CSV table of C-alpha atoms and ligand atoms in Angstrom, one decimal:
chain,number,residue,atom,x,y,z
A,1,MET,CA,-25.9,-158.5,56.2
A,2,ALA,CA,-26.7,-155.3,54.2
A,3,VAL,CA,-26.0,-153.9,50.8
A,4,LEU,CA,-24.6,-150.4,51.0
A,5,VAL,CA,-25.8,-148.1,48.1
A,6,THR,CA,-23.8,-144.9,47.5
A,7,GLY,CA,-25.8,-142.3,45.6
A,8,GLY,CA,-29.0,-144.2,46.5
A,9,ALA,CA,-31.1,-141.0,46.5
A,10,GLY,CA,-30.2,-140.3,42.9
A,11,TYR,CA,-32.0,-141.2,39.7
A,12,ILE,CA,-30.6,-144.7,39.0
A,13,GLY,CA,-29.8,-145.4,42.6
A,14,SER,CA,-33.3,-144.8,43.9
A,15,HIS,CA,-34.8,-147.2,41.3
A,16,THR,CA,-32.2,-149.8,42.2
A,17,CYS,CA,-33.0,-149.4,45.9
A,18,VAL,CA,-36.7,-150.1,45.2
A,19,GLU,CA,-35.8,-153.3,43.4
A,20,LEU,CA,-33.4,-154.4,46.2
A,21,LEU,CA,-36.0,-153.8,48.9
A,22,ASN,CA,-38.6,-155.7,46.8
A,23,GLU,CA,-36.2,-158.6,46.7
A,24,GLY,CA,-35.9,-158.5,50.5
A,25,GLU,CA,-32.4,-157.1,50.7
A,26,GLN,CA,-31.3,-155.2,53.8
A,27,LEU,CA,-30.3,-151.7,52.6
A,28,ILE,CA,-28.1,-148.8,53.7
A,29,ILE,CA,-28.1,-145.7,51.6
A,30,VAL,CA,-25.4,-143.0,51.7
A,31,ASP,CA,-25.8,-139.8,49.8
A,32,ASN,CA,-24.8,-136.1,50.3
A,33,PHE,CA,-27.8,-134.8,48.3
A,34,SER,CA,-25.5,-132.8,46.0
A,35,ASN,CA,-27.8,-133.8,43.1
A,36,SER,CA,-30.8,-135.3,44.8
A,37,LYS,CA,-33.5,-134.5,47.4
A,38,PRO,CA,-34.3,-136.1,50.8
A,39,GLU,CA,-37.9,-136.6,49.7
A,40,VAL,CA,-36.8,-139.4,47.4
A,41,LEU,CA,-36.1,-141.5,50.5
A,42,ASP,CA,-39.7,-141.2,51.6
A,43,GLN,CA,-40.9,-142.1,48.1
A,44,ILE,CA,-38.7,-145.3,48.2
A,45,ARG,CA,-40.4,-146.2,51.5
A,46,THR,CA,-43.9,-145.5,50.1
A,47,ILE,CA,-43.3,-147.6,47.0
A,48,THR,CA,-41.9,-150.6,48.8
A,49,GLY,CA,-43.5,-150.4,52.2
A,50,LYS,CA,-40.1,-151.2,53.6
A,51,ASP,CA,-37.5,-149.3,55.6
A,52,PHE,CA,-33.7,-148.9,55.4
A,53,LEU,CA,-30.9,-147.1,57.1
A,54,PHE,CA,-29.8,-143.7,55.7
A,55,TYR,CA,-26.5,-141.8,56.2
A,56,LYS,CA,-26.2,-138.2,54.9
A,57,ALA,CA,-22.5,-138.3,54.2
A,58,ASP,CA,-19.9,-137.4,51.5
A,59,LEU,CA,-17.7,-140.1,50.1
A,60,LEU,CA,-14.8,-137.6,50.5
A,61,ASP,CA,-15.4,-137.7,54.3
A,62,ARG,CA,-13.3,-140.7,55.2
A,63,GLU,CA,-14.3,-140.7,58.9
A,64,ALA,CA,-18.0,-140.7,58.0
A,65,ILE,CA,-17.5,-143.6,55.6
A,66,ARG,CA,-15.4,-145.6,58.1
A,67,LYS,CA,-18.1,-145.1,60.7
A,68,ILE,CA,-20.8,-146.6,58.3
A,69,PHE,CA,-18.7,-149.8,57.9
A,70,ALA,CA,-17.9,-149.9,61.6
A,71,GLU,CA,-21.6,-149.6,62.6
A,72,ASN,CA,-23.0,-152.1,60.1
A,73,ALA,CA,-22.5,-155.6,58.7
A,74,VAL,CA,-22.0,-154.6,55.0
A,75,GLU,CA,-21.9,-157.5,52.6
A,76,SER,CA,-21.6,-155.6,49.3
A,77,VAL,CA,-21.5,-152.1,47.8
A,78,ILE,CA,-23.3,-150.7,44.8
A,79,HIS,CA,-21.5,-147.5,44.0
A,80,PHE,CA,-23.5,-144.9,42.1
A,81,ALA,CA,-22.3,-141.7,43.8
A,82,GLY,CA,-20.6,-139.4,41.4
A,83,LEU,CA,-21.0,-136.2,39.4
A,84,LYS,CA,-22.3,-136.8,35.8
A,85,ALA,CA,-22.8,-133.5,33.9
A,86,VAL,CA,-20.5,-133.6,30.8
A,87,GLY,CA,-20.4,-129.9,30.2
A,88,GLU,CA,-19.8,-129.1,33.9
A,89,SER,CA,-16.9,-131.5,34.0
A,90,VAL,CA,-15.2,-129.6,31.2
A,91,SER,CA,-15.4,-126.3,33.2
A,92,LEU,CA,-14.7,-127.9,36.6
A,93,PRO,CA,-12.4,-130.8,35.8
A,94,LEU,CA,-10.5,-130.9,39.2
A,95,TRP,CA,-13.8,-131.0,41.1
A,96,TYR,CA,-15.0,-133.9,38.9
A,97,TYR,CA,-11.7,-135.9,39.3
A,98,HIS,CA,-11.7,-135.2,43.0
A,99,ASN,CA,-15.3,-136.1,43.7
A,100,ASN,CA,-15.5,-139.1,41.4
A,101,ILE,CA,-12.0,-140.6,41.7
A,102,THR,CA,-11.0,-139.6,45.3
A,103,GLY,CA,-14.5,-140.6,46.4
A,104,THR,CA,-14.1,-144.0,44.9
A,105,LEU,CA,-10.6,-144.4,46.3
A,106,ILE,CA,-11.8,-143.6,49.8
A,107,LEU,CA,-14.7,-146.0,49.4
A,108,CYS,CA,-12.5,-148.8,48.2
A,109,GLU,CA,-9.9,-148.3,51.0
A,110,GLU,CA,-12.6,-148.3,53.6
A,111,MET,CA,-14.2,-151.4,52.1
A,112,GLN,CA,-10.8,-153.2,52.2
A,113,ARG,CA,-10.2,-152.1,55.8
A,114,ALA,CA,-13.6,-153.5,56.7
A,115,GLY,CA,-13.1,-156.7,54.7
A,116,VAL,CA,-16.0,-155.9,52.3
A,117,LYS,CA,-14.9,-157.2,48.9
A,118,ARG,CA,-18.0,-157.1,46.6
A,119,MET,CA,-18.7,-154.0,44.5
A,120,VAL,CA,-21.0,-153.1,41.6
A,121,PHE,CA,-19.8,-149.9,39.8
A,122,SER,CA,-21.7,-147.5,37.6
A,123,SER,CA,-19.7,-147.0,34.5
A,124,SER,CA,-21.0,-145.6,31.2
A,125,ALA,CA,-21.0,-146.3,27.4
A,126,THR,CA,-19.1,-143.0,27.2
A,127,VAL,CA,-15.9,-145.1,27.8
A,128,TYR,CA,-16.2,-146.4,24.2
A,129,GLY,CA,-15.1,-143.0,23.0
A,130,MET,CA,-15.5,-141.7,19.5
A,131,ASN,CA,-13.7,-144.4,17.4
A,132,ASN,CA,-15.2,-147.8,18.0
A,133,PRO,CA,-17.7,-149.3,15.5
A,134,VAL,CA,-21.3,-150.1,16.8
A,135,PRO,CA,-22.5,-152.3,18.4
A,136,TYR,CA,-20.1,-151.8,21.3
A,137,ARG,CA,-18.6,-154.9,22.9
A,138,GLU,CA,-17.0,-155.0,26.3
A,139,ASP,CA,-13.6,-156.0,24.9
A,140,MET,CA,-13.2,-152.9,22.7
A,141,PRO,CA,-10.6,-150.2,23.7
A,142,THR,CA,-11.7,-147.4,26.0
A,143,SER,CA,-11.1,-143.7,25.9
A,144,ALA,CA,-13.0,-140.5,26.6
A,145,THR,CA,-13.6,-137.0,25.3
A,146,ASN,CA,-14.2,-135.1,28.5
A,147,PRO,CA,-13.2,-135.2,32.2
A,148,TYR,CA,-16.5,-136.9,33.2
A,149,GLY,CA,-15.8,-139.7,30.7
A,150,TRP,CA,-12.2,-140.0,31.9
A,151,THR,CA,-13.3,-140.5,35.5
A,152,LYS,CA,-15.2,-143.6,34.3
A,153,VAL,CA,-12.2,-144.9,32.3
A,154,MET,CA,-9.8,-144.3,35.2
A,155,ILE,CA,-12.1,-145.8,37.8
A,156,GLU,CA,-12.5,-148.9,35.7
A,157,GLN,CA,-8.7,-149.2,35.6
A,158,ILE,CA,-8.4,-148.6,39.4
A,159,LEU,CA,-10.9,-151.4,40.0
A,160,LYS,CA,-9.0,-153.8,37.7
A,161,ASP,CA,-5.7,-153.0,39.5
A,162,LEU,CA,-7.4,-153.4,42.9
A,163,TYR,CA,-8.5,-156.9,41.9
A,164,THR,CA,-5.0,-157.8,40.6
A,165,ALA,CA,-3.5,-156.8,43.9
A,166,ASP,CA,-6.3,-158.4,46.0
A,167,PRO,CA,-8.0,-161.3,44.2
A,168,SER,CA,-10.5,-161.8,47.0
A,169,PHE,CA,-12.4,-158.9,45.5
A,170,SER,CA,-15.5,-159.4,43.3
A,171,ILE,CA,-16.3,-156.5,41.1
A,172,SER,CA,-18.9,-155.9,38.4
A,173,ILE,CA,-18.4,-152.9,36.2
A,174,LEU,CA,-21.7,-152.0,34.5
A,175,ARG,CA,-21.6,-149.8,31.4
A,176,TYR,CA,-25.0,-148.1,31.1
A,177,PHE,CA,-26.3,-146.9,27.8
A,178,ASN,CA,-29.0,-144.1,27.9
A,179,PRO,CA,-31.2,-144.6,31.0
A,180,VAL,CA,-34.6,-143.0,30.7
A,181,GLY,CA,-38.1,-143.4,32.1
A,182,ALA,CA,-39.3,-143.6,35.7
A,183,HIS,CA,-40.9,-145.9,38.2
A,184,GLU,CA,-44.4,-146.8,37.1
A,185,SER,CA,-45.8,-145.3,40.3
A,186,GLY,CA,-44.7,-141.9,39.0
A,187,LEU,CA,-43.2,-141.2,42.5
A,188,ILE,CA,-39.5,-141.3,41.5
A,189,GLY,CA,-37.8,-140.4,38.3
A,190,GLU,CA,-35.2,-138.0,36.7
A,191,ASP,CA,-35.6,-134.4,37.8
A,192,PRO,CA,-32.6,-132.4,36.8
A,193,ASN,CA,-32.2,-128.8,38.1
A,194,GLY,CA,-32.4,-126.1,35.5
A,195,ILE,CA,-32.5,-126.7,31.7
A,196,PRO,CA,-31.8,-130.4,31.0
A,197,ASN,CA,-28.9,-131.4,28.9
A,198,ASN,CA,-30.2,-134.9,28.0
A,199,LEU,CA,-32.8,-135.6,25.5
A,200,THR,CA,-35.8,-137.2,27.3
A,201,PRO,CA,-35.8,-134.8,30.3
A,202,TYR,CA,-35.8,-131.9,27.8
A,203,ILE,CA,-38.6,-133.4,25.7
A,204,ALA,CA,-40.6,-134.0,28.9
A,205,LYS,CA,-40.4,-130.2,29.7
A,206,VAL,CA,-41.5,-129.4,26.1
A,207,ALA,CA,-44.5,-131.8,26.4
A,208,LYS,CA,-45.4,-130.1,29.6
A,209,GLY,CA,-45.2,-126.6,28.1
A,210,GLU,CA,-42.3,-125.5,30.4
A,211,LEU,CA,-40.0,-125.2,27.4
A,212,SER,CA,-41.2,-124.0,24.0
A,213,LYS,CA,-39.4,-126.4,21.7
A,214,LEU,CA,-36.7,-129.0,21.4
A,215,THR,CA,-33.6,-128.3,19.3
A,216,VAL,CA,-32.5,-131.4,17.5
A,217,TYR,CA,-28.7,-131.4,17.4
A,218,GLY,CA,-28.1,-132.2,13.7
A,219,ASP,CA,-30.0,-134.0,11.0
A,220,ASP,CA,-27.0,-134.8,8.8
A,221,TYR,CA,-25.6,-137.8,10.6
A,222,ASP,CA,-25.1,-141.1,8.8
A,223,THR,CA,-28.2,-142.6,10.3
A,224,GLU,CA,-31.6,-143.5,8.8
A,225,ASP,CA,-33.2,-140.1,9.3
A,226,GLY,CA,-30.0,-138.2,9.9
A,227,THR,CA,-30.5,-137.6,13.6
A,228,GLY,CA,-28.4,-139.2,16.4
A,229,VAL,CA,-29.1,-142.8,17.3
A,230,ARG,CA,-28.9,-144.0,21.0
A,231,ASP,CA,-29.6,-147.2,23.0
A,232,TYR,CA,-32.3,-146.0,25.4
A,233,ILE,CA,-32.9,-148.3,28.4
A,234,HIS,CA,-35.8,-148.1,30.9
A,235,VAL,CA,-34.3,-147.2,34.3
A,236,VAL,CA,-36.3,-150.1,36.0
A,237,ASP,CA,-34.7,-152.6,33.5
A,238,LEU,CA,-31.3,-151.0,34.4
A,239,ALA,CA,-32.1,-151.3,38.1
A,240,GLN,CA,-32.8,-155.0,37.7
A,241,GLY,CA,-29.5,-155.5,36.0
A,242,HIS,CA,-27.8,-154.5,39.3
A,243,LEU,CA,-29.7,-157.3,41.1
A,244,SER,CA,-28.4,-159.8,38.5
A,245,ALA,CA,-24.9,-158.5,38.8
A,246,LEU,CA,-25.1,-158.7,42.6
A,247,LYS,CA,-26.3,-162.3,42.5
A,248,LYS,CA,-23.3,-163.2,40.3
A,249,LEU,CA,-20.8,-161.4,42.6
A,250,ARG,CA,-21.9,-163.5,45.4
A,251,THR,CA,-20.8,-166.7,43.7
A,252,GLU,CA,-17.3,-165.8,42.5
A,253,THR,CA,-14.4,-163.4,42.6
A,254,GLY,CA,-13.0,-161.4,39.7
A,255,VAL,CA,-13.7,-158.3,37.7
A,256,SER,CA,-16.4,-158.5,35.0
A,257,ILE,CA,-17.6,-155.8,32.6
A,258,TYR,CA,-21.1,-155.7,31.2
A,259,ASN,CA,-23.0,-153.5,28.8
A,260,LEU,CA,-26.4,-152.7,30.1
A,261,GLY,CA,-28.3,-151.6,27.0
A,262,SER,CA,-31.1,-153.0,24.9
A,263,GLY,CA,-29.0,-153.5,21.8
A,264,LYS,CA,-31.4,-151.4,19.8
A,265,GLY,CA,-30.9,-147.8,18.6
A,266,TYR,CA,-33.5,-145.1,18.2
A,267,SER,CA,-33.1,-141.8,16.5
A,268,VAL,CA,-33.9,-138.4,18.1
A,269,LEU,CA,-37.0,-138.1,15.9
A,270,GLU,CA,-38.2,-141.6,16.8
A,271,VAL,CA,-38.0,-140.6,20.5
A,272,VAL,CA,-39.9,-137.4,19.8
A,273,LYS,CA,-42.7,-139.4,18.1
A,274,ALA,CA,-42.9,-142.0,20.8
A,275,TYR,CA,-43.1,-139.3,23.5
A,276,GLU,CA,-45.9,-137.5,21.6
A,277,GLU,CA,-47.8,-140.8,21.4
A,278,ALA,CA,-47.3,-141.7,25.0
A,279,SER,CA,-48.1,-138.2,26.4
A,280,GLY,CA,-50.8,-137.2,24.0
A,281,ARG,CA,-49.0,-133.8,23.8
A,282,PRO,CA,-47.1,-132.2,20.9
A,283,VAL,CA,-43.4,-131.9,21.0
A,284,PRO,CA,-42.4,-129.1,18.6
A,285,TYR,CA,-38.8,-129.1,17.5
A,286,VAL,CA,-36.3,-127.3,15.2
A,287,ILE,CA,-33.2,-128.7,13.6
A,288,GLY,CA,-30.1,-127.1,15.0
A,289,PRO,CA,-26.3,-127.7,14.5
A,290,ARG,CA,-24.6,-130.8,15.8
A,291,ARG,CA,-23.5,-130.7,19.5
A,292,ALA,CA,-19.7,-130.8,20.0
A,293,GLY,CA,-18.6,-134.3,21.2
A,294,ASP,CA,-21.7,-136.1,19.8
A,295,ILE,CA,-21.4,-139.2,17.7
A,296,ALA,CA,-23.9,-140.5,15.1
A,297,SER,CA,-24.8,-143.9,16.7
A,298,CYS,CA,-24.2,-145.5,20.0
A,299,TYR,CA,-25.7,-148.9,20.9
A,300,ALA,CA,-24.7,-152.0,22.9
A,301,ASP,CA,-24.0,-155.5,22.0
A,302,PRO,CA,-26.0,-156.8,25.0
A,303,GLU,CA,-25.1,-160.5,24.6
A,304,LYS,CA,-22.6,-160.8,27.4
A,305,ALA,CA,-25.1,-159.6,30.0
A,306,LYS,CA,-27.7,-161.9,28.6
A,307,ARG,CA,-25.3,-164.9,28.7
A,308,GLU,CA,-23.6,-164.4,32.0
A,309,LEU,CA,-26.1,-162.3,34.1
A,310,HIS,CA,-29.3,-163.8,32.5
A,311,TRP,CA,-30.5,-160.2,32.2
A,312,GLN,CA,-31.9,-158.4,29.3
A,313,ALA,CA,-33.9,-155.2,28.8
A,314,GLN,CA,-37.7,-155.9,28.7
A,315,LYS,CA,-39.4,-152.5,28.4
A,316,SER,CA,-40.1,-150.7,25.1
A,317,LEU,CA,-39.4,-147.1,24.1
A,318,TYR,CA,-43.1,-146.5,24.5
A,319,ASP,CA,-42.9,-147.7,28.1
A,320,MET,CA,-40.0,-145.4,28.8
A,321,CYS,CA,-41.9,-142.4,27.4
A,322,ARG,CA,-45.1,-143.3,29.2
A,323,ASP,CA,-43.4,-143.6,32.6
A,324,SER,CA,-41.3,-140.5,32.1
A,325,TRP,CA,-44.5,-138.6,31.3
A,326,ARG,CA,-46.4,-140.0,34.3
A,327,PHE,CA,-43.6,-138.8,36.6
A,328,THR,CA,-43.4,-135.4,34.8
A,329,GLU,CA,-47.2,-134.8,35.0
A,330,LYS,CA,-47.2,-135.5,38.8
A,331,LYS,CA,-44.4,-133.0,39.5
B,1,NAD,P1,-27.6,-138.8,40.0
B,1,NAD,O1,-26.8,-137.5,40.1
B,1,NAD,O2,-29.1,-138.7,40.0
B,1,NAD,O3,-27.2,-139.7,41.3
B,1,NAD,C1,-25.9,-139.6,41.9
B,1,NAD,C2,-26.1,-139.5,43.4
B,1,NAD,O4,-24.8,-139.4,44.0
B,1,NAD,C3,-26.8,-138.2,43.8
B,1,NAD,O5,-27.9,-138.4,44.7
B,1,NAD,C4,-25.7,-137.3,44.5
B,1,NAD,O6,-26.3,-136.5,45.5
B,1,NAD,C5,-24.8,-138.4,45.0
B,1,NAD,N1,-23.4,-138.0,45.2
B,1,NAD,C6,-22.6,-137.5,44.3
B,1,NAD,N2,-21.4,-137.3,44.8
B,1,NAD,C7,-21.4,-137.7,46.0
B,1,NAD,C8,-20.4,-137.8,47.1
B,1,NAD,N3,-19.2,-137.4,46.9
B,1,NAD,N4,-20.8,-138.4,48.3
B,1,NAD,C9,-22.1,-138.9,48.5
B,1,NAD,N5,-23.0,-138.8,47.5
B,1,NAD,C10,-22.7,-138.2,46.3
B,1,NAD,O7,-27.0,-139.6,38.8
B,1,NAD,P2,-27.6,-141.0,38.2
B,1,NAD,O8,-28.1,-140.7,36.8
B,1,NAD,O9,-28.4,-141.7,39.1
B,1,NAD,O10,-26.2,-141.8,38.0
B,1,NAD,C11,-25.7,-142.7,38.9
B,1,NAD,C12,-24.3,-143.2,38.4
B,1,NAD,O11,-24.5,-143.7,37.1
B,1,NAD,C13,-23.3,-142.1,38.3
B,1,NAD,O12,-22.0,-142.6,38.7
B,1,NAD,C14,-23.3,-141.8,36.8
B,1,NAD,O13,-22.1,-141.2,36.3
B,1,NAD,C15,-23.6,-143.1,36.2
B,1,NAD,N6,-24.2,-143.1,34.9
B,1,NAD,C16,-25.3,-142.3,34.7
B,1,NAD,C17,-25.9,-142.3,33.4
B,1,NAD,C18,-27.1,-141.5,33.1
B,1,NAD,O14,-27.4,-141.2,32.0
B,1,NAD,N7,-27.9,-141.1,34.1
B,1,NAD,C19,-25.3,-142.9,32.3
B,1,NAD,C20,-24.1,-143.7,32.6
B,1,NAD,C21,-23.6,-143.7,33.9
B,2,UD1,C1,-24.8,-137.7,27.0
B,2,UD1,C2,-23.3,-137.5,27.3
B,2,UD1,C3,-22.7,-138.8,27.7
B,2,UD1,C4,-23.4,-139.3,29.0
B,2,UD1,C5,-24.9,-139.5,28.7
B,2,UD1,C6,-25.5,-139.8,30.0
B,2,UD1,C7,-22.6,-135.6,25.8
B,2,UD1,C8,-21.8,-135.3,24.6
B,2,UD1,N1,-22.7,-137.0,26.1
B,2,UD1,O1,-24.9,-138.8,26.0
B,2,UD1,O2,-21.3,-138.6,28.0
B,2,UD1,O3,-22.8,-140.6,29.4
B,2,UD1,O4,-25.4,-138.2,28.2
B,2,UD1,O5,-26.9,-139.6,30.0
B,2,UD1,O6,-23.1,-134.8,26.5
B,2,UD1,N2,-30.2,-134.4,21.7
B,2,UD1,C9,-30.9,-133.4,20.9
B,2,UD1,N3,-31.4,-132.3,21.6
B,2,UD1,C10,-31.2,-132.1,22.9
B,2,UD1,C11,-30.5,-133.1,23.7
B,2,UD1,C12,-30.0,-134.2,23.0
B,2,UD1,O7,-31.0,-133.5,19.7
B,2,UD1,O8,-31.7,-131.1,23.5
B,2,UD1,C13,-29.7,-135.6,21.0
B,2,UD1,C14,-28.2,-135.8,21.1
B,2,UD1,O9,-27.5,-135.1,20.0
B,2,UD1,C15,-28.1,-137.3,21.0
B,2,UD1,C16,-29.4,-137.8,21.6
B,2,UD1,O10,-30.3,-136.7,21.6
B,2,UD1,O11,-28.1,-137.8,19.6
B,2,UD1,C17,-29.2,-138.2,23.1
B,2,UD1,O12,-28.6,-137.2,23.8
B,2,UD1,P1,-28.3,-137.2,25.4
B,2,UD1,O13,-29.6,-137.6,26.1
B,2,UD1,O14,-27.6,-136.0,25.8
B,2,UD1,O15,-27.3,-138.5,25.6
B,2,UD1,P2,-25.9,-138.8,24.9
B,2,UD1,O16,-25.6,-137.8,23.9
B,2,UD1,O17,-26.0,-140.2,24.4
């Protein structure tokens, strides 16, 4: 029996595939490479020394997805595939709703048709919106400020409704905080096209000399040094969280929601300092205006995952910066 990983060639998916193969799981990856490269698949094989099945397919292509379930004994699905750029989702909302929501609907329908009832879904801390107090707990109300965020809120609801209608499903909704870092081999990591939107990929390019300086989006927030505070989590810790969720899915039915974060917040300037230390390179910055849609602080209450999944983040901010730099240097 195999685990089907959608979006397995992507950033978080590829790291999770490495951990699954290391655990001896049989794997099938499906990806359309809309935001990843085929080379990643070879890197996964190199790191693990193990093989897996791969289908180049789009979740919107129902026939292709049906064929995957028909040809394989799939036991569970880890569903990463989706578009994730906040700014792009504002300019292309219909494309985001179609890809993320229709893609998930087709996947769930084909799972149900094939009798596959276990799913781990990639949600995001973005569903906590702008108005909840930190630390965020799983039972707080959800909302969003952009179409990307709404796709996560809506898919969470769809999955809860699916379970209500068919209680033989077992679904784990994982709300990631800020995934950063790379595999320690330096062979896989986050490699966005063009100028990065997110903090650590941007810093990595500044440290490498590909961009001249970082703009810090605001230093007048109500935080210790005035810059934004986030809960950064090493992507390998995050990947291992999926294994813990999968283990639990296999023992019960239901829908459970878990924060995957460290529970600790770091400011933009603390991240800059850690990256300079880990890379041995300067990261020049200027203070700019706040970015629309940003909040002062965002960090998890990670207790539920600790209690029920027996999982907690292990790696430090220094580890995240060191591994991000190792990957960046190799590129
Ligand atoms: P990513 O873009 O690196 O990976 C997503 C993968 O899905 C890509 O390889 C892409 O080619 C594939 N894909 C997209 N649409 C597809 C489709 N219709 N059919 C088949 N393949 C498709 O992103 P990531 O950072 O690895 O994120 C994985 C998931 O986690 C996403 O759902 C994302 O929204 C969610 N998430 C990410 C973050 C983050 O900061 N990276 C935070 C919270 C949640
Ligand atoms: C952003 C998205 C969020 C998404 C998450 C996924 C926005 C408004 N939010 O969150 O929906 O789930 O990415 O990774 O886009 N910063 C700078 N300079 C930069 C880049 C970032 O100062 O060039 C600051 C930001 O203001 C923030 C922190 O760094 O305080 C982290 O930013 P980022 O990596 O973009 O993540 P989020 O804002 O948490």
